[in-house]
PDB file of C-alpha atoms in Angstrom:
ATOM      1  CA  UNK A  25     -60.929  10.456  19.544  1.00  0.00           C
ATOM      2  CA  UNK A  26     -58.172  12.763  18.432  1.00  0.00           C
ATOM      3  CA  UNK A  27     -54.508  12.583  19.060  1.00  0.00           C
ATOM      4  CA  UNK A  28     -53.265  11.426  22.392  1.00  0.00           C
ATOM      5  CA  UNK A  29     -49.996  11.407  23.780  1.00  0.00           C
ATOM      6  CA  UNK A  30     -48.661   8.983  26.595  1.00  0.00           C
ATOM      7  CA  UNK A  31     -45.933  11.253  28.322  1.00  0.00           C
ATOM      8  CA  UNK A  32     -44.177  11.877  31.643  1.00  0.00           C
ATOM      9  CA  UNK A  33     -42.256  15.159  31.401  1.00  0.00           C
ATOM     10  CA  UNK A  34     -39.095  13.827  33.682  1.00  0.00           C
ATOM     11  CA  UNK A  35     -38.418  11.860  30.795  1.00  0.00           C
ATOM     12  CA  UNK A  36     -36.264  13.740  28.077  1.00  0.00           C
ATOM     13  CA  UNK A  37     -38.074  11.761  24.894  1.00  0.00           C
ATOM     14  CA  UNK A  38     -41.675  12.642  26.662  1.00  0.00           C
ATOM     15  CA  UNK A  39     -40.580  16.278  26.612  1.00  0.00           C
ATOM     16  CA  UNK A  40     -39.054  16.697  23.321  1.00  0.00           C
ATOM     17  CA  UNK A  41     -42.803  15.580  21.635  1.00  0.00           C
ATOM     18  CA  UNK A  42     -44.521  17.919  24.314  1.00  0.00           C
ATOM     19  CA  UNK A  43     -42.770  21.123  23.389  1.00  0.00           C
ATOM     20  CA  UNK A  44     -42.590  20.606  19.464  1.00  0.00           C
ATOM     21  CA  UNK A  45     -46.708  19.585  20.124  1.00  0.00           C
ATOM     22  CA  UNK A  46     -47.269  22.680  22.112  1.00  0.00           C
ATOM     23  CA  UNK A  47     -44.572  25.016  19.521  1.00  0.00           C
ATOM     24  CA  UNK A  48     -46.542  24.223  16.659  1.00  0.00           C
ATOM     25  CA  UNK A  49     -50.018  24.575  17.724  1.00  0.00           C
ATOM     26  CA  UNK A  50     -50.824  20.686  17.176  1.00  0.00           C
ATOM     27  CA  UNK A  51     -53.657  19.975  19.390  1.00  0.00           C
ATOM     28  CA  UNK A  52     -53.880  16.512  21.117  1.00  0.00           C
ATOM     29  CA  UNK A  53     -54.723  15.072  25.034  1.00  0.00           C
ATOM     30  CA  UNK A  54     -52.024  14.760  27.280  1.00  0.00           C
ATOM     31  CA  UNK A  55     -52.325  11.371  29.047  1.00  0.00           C
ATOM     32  CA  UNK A  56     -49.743  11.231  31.990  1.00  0.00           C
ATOM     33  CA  UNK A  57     -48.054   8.132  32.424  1.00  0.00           C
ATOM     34  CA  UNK A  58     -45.519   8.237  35.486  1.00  0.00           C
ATOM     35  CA  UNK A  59     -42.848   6.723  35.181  1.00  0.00           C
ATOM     36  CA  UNK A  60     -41.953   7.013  38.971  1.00  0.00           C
ATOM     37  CA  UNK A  61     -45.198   5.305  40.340  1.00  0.00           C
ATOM     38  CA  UNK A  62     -44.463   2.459  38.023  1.00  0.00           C
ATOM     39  CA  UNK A  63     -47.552   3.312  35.694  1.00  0.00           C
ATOM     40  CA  UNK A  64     -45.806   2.825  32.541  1.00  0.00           C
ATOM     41  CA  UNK A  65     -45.546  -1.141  33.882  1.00  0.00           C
ATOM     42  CA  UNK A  66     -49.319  -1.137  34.200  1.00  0.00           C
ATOM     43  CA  UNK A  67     -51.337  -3.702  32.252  1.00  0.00           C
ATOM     44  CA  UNK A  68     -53.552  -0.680  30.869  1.00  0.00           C
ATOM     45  CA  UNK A  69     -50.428   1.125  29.797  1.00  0.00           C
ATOM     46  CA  UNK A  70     -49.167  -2.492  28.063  1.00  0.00           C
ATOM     47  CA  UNK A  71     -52.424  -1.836  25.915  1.00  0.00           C
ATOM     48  CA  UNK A  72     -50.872   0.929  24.315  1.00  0.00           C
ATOM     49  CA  UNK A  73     -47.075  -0.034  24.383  1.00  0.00           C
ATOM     50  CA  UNK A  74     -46.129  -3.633  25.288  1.00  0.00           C
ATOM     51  CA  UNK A  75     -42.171  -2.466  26.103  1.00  0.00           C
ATOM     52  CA  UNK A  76     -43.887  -0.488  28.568  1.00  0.00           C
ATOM     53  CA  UNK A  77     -42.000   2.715  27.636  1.00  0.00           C
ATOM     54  CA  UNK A  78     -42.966   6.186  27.300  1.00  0.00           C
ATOM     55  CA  UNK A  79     -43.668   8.818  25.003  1.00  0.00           C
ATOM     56  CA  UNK A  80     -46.464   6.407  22.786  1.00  0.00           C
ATOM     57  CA  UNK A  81     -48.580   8.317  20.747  1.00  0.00           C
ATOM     58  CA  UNK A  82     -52.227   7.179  19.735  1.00  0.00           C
ATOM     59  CA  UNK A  83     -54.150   8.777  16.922  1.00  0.00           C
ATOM     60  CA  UNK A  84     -57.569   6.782  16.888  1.00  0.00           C
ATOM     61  CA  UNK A  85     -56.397   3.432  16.370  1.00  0.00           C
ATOM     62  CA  UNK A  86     -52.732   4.324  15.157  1.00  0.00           C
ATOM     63  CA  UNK A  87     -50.121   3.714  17.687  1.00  0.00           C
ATOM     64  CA  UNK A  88     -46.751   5.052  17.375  1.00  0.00           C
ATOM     65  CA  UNK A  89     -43.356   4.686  20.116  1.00  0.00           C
ATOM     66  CA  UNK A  90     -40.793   5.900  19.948  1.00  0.00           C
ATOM     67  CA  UNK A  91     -39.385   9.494  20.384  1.00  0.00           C
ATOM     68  CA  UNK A  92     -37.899   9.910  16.579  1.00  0.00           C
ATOM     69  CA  UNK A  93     -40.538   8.465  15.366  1.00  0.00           C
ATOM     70  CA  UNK A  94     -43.539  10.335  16.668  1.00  0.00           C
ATOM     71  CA  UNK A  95     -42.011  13.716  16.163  1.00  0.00           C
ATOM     72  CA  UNK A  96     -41.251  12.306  12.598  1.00  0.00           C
ATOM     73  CA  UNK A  97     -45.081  11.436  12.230  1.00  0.00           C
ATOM     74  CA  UNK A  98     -46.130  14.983  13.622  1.00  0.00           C
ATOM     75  CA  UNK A  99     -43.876  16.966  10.758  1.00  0.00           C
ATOM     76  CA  UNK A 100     -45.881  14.703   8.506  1.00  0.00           C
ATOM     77  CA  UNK A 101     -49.368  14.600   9.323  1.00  0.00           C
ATOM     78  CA  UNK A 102     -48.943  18.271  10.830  1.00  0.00           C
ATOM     79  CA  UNK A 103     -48.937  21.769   8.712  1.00  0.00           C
ATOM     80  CA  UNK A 104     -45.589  22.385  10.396  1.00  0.00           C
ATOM     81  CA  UNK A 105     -42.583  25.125   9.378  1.00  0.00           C
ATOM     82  CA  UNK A 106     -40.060  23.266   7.039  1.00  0.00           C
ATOM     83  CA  UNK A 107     -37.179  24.367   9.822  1.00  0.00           C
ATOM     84  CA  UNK A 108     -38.495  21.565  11.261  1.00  0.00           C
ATOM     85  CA  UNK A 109     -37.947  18.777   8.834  1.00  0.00           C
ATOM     86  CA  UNK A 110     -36.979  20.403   5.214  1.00  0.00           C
ATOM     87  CA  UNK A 111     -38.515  18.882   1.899  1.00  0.00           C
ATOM     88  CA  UNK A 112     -34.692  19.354   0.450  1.00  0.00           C
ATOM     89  CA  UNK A 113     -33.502  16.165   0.396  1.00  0.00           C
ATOM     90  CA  UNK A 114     -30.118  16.468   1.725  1.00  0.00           C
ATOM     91  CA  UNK A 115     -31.148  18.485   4.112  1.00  0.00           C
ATOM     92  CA  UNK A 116     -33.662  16.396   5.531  1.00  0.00           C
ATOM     93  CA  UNK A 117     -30.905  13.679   5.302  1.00  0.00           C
ATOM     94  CA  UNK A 118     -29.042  16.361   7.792  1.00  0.00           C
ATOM     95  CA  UNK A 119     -31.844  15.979  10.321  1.00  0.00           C
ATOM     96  CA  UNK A 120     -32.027  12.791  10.291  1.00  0.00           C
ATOM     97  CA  UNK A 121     -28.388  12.302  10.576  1.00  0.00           C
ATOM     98  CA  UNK A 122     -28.815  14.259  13.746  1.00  0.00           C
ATOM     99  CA  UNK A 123     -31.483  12.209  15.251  1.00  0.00           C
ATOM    100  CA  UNK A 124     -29.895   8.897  14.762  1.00  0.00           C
ATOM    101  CA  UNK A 125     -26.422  10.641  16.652  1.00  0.00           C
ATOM    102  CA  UNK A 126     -28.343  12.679  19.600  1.00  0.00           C
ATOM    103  CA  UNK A 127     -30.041   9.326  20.155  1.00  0.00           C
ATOM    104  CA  UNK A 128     -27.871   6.916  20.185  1.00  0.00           C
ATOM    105  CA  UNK A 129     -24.493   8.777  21.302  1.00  0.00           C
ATOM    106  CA  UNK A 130     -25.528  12.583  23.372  1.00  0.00           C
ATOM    107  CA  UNK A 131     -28.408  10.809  24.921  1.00  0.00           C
ATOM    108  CA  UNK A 132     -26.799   7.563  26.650  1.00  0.00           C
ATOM    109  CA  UNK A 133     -23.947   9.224  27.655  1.00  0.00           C
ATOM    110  CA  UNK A 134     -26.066  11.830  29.284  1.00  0.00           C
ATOM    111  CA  UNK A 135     -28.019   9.430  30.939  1.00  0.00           C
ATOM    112  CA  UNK A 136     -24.888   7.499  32.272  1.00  0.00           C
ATOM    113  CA  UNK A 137     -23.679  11.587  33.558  1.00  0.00           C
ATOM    114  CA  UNK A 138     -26.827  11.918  35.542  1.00  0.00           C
ATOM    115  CA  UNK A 139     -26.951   8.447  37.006  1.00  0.00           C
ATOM    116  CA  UNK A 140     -23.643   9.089  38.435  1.00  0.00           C
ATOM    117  CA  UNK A 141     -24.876  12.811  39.748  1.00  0.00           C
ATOM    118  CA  UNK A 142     -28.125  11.641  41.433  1.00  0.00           C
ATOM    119  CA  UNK A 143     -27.837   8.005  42.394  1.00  0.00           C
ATOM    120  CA  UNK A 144     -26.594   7.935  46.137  1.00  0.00           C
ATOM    121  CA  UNK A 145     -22.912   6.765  47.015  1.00  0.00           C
ATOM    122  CA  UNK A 146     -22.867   3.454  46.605  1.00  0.00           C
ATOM    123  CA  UNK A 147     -25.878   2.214  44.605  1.00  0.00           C
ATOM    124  CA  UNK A 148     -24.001   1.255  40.894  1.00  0.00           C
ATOM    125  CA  UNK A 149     -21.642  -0.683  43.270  1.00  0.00           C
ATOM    126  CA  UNK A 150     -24.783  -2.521  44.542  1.00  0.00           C
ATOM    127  CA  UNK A 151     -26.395  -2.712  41.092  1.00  0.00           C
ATOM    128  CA  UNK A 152     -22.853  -4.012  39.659  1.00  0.00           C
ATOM    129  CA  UNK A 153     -22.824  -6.677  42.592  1.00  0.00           C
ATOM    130  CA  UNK A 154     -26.857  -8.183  42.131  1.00  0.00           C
ATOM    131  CA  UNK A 155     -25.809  -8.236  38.158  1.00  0.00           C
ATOM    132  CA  UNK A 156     -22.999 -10.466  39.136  1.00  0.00           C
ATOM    133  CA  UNK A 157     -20.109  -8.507  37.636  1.00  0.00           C
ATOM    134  CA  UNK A 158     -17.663  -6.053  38.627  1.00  0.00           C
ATOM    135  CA  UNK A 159     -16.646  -2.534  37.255  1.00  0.00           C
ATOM    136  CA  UNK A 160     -13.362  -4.043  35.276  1.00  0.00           C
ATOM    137  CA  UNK A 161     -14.971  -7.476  33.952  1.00  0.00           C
ATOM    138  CA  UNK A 162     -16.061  -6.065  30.251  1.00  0.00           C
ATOM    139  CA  UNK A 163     -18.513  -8.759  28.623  1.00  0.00           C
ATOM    140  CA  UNK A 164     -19.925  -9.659  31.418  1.00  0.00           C
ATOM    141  CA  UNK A 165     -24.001  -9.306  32.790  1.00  0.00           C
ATOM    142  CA  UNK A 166     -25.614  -5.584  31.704  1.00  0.00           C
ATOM    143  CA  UNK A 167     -25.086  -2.529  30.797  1.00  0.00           C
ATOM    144  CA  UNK A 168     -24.886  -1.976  34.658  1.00  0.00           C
ATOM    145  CA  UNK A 169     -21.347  -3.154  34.297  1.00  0.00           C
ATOM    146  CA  UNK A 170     -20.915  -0.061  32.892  1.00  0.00           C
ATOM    147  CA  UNK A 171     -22.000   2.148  35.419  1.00  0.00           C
TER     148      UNK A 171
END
């Protein structure tokens, strides 16, 4: 079987692999995983990630998570423009410089910008409360704390 990818396209990640997939012609078979029905927490979906976290990416028996990582593996297996991910060394390094910020810095604090826009009034409080901690208690519980 040829490539597969395990996606829900609410999901930021899932839709980041989708459109580079679809931009540079890369064929594979979109296998929807939603995240709202619980699916990803499936035992069949544990088969192919065991966090239980979308996008995965299967290539016949190669499985890949991970969001950097699979479009990482698609500039390399794929005939894709050097834009993409540049042989020059340093400016490869540039790219992945990138990655490693958007990840770990744009995206959370996105996340935590959303949360507050969508979540009705009232829910972090709740979530804050069942974690056992309150808003100005650092250290303590989750990352709900933060919320």
């Amino acid at each position: 079987m040829g490539l597969e990818l395990y996606l829900d396209l609410l999901s930021q990640p899932c839709r980041a692999v989708y459109i580079f997939a679809k931009t540079n012609g890369i064929a594979f078979t979109l296998r929807p995983v939603e995240l709202l029905k619980g699916e990803h927490l499936s035992d069949t979906f544990a088969q192919v990630n065991p966090l239980k976290k979308v996008p995965a990416l299967k290539d016949g028996d190669f499985i890949l998570t991970e969001s950097v990582a699979i479009l990482l593996y698609l500039t390399r297996k794929y005939k894709v423009p050097e834009h993409w991910y540049p042989r020059d060394l340093e400016a490869r390094a540039r790219v992945d410089e990138y990655l490693a910020w958007q990840h770990t810095t744009l995206r959370r604090n996105c996340l935590r910008s959303l949360w507050h826009k969508v979540s009705p009034p009232g829910v972090g409080k709740a979530l804050l409360l069942r974690a056992g901690g309150e808003r100005d208690s650092p250290g303590k519980g989750s990352c709900l704390l933060r919320i």
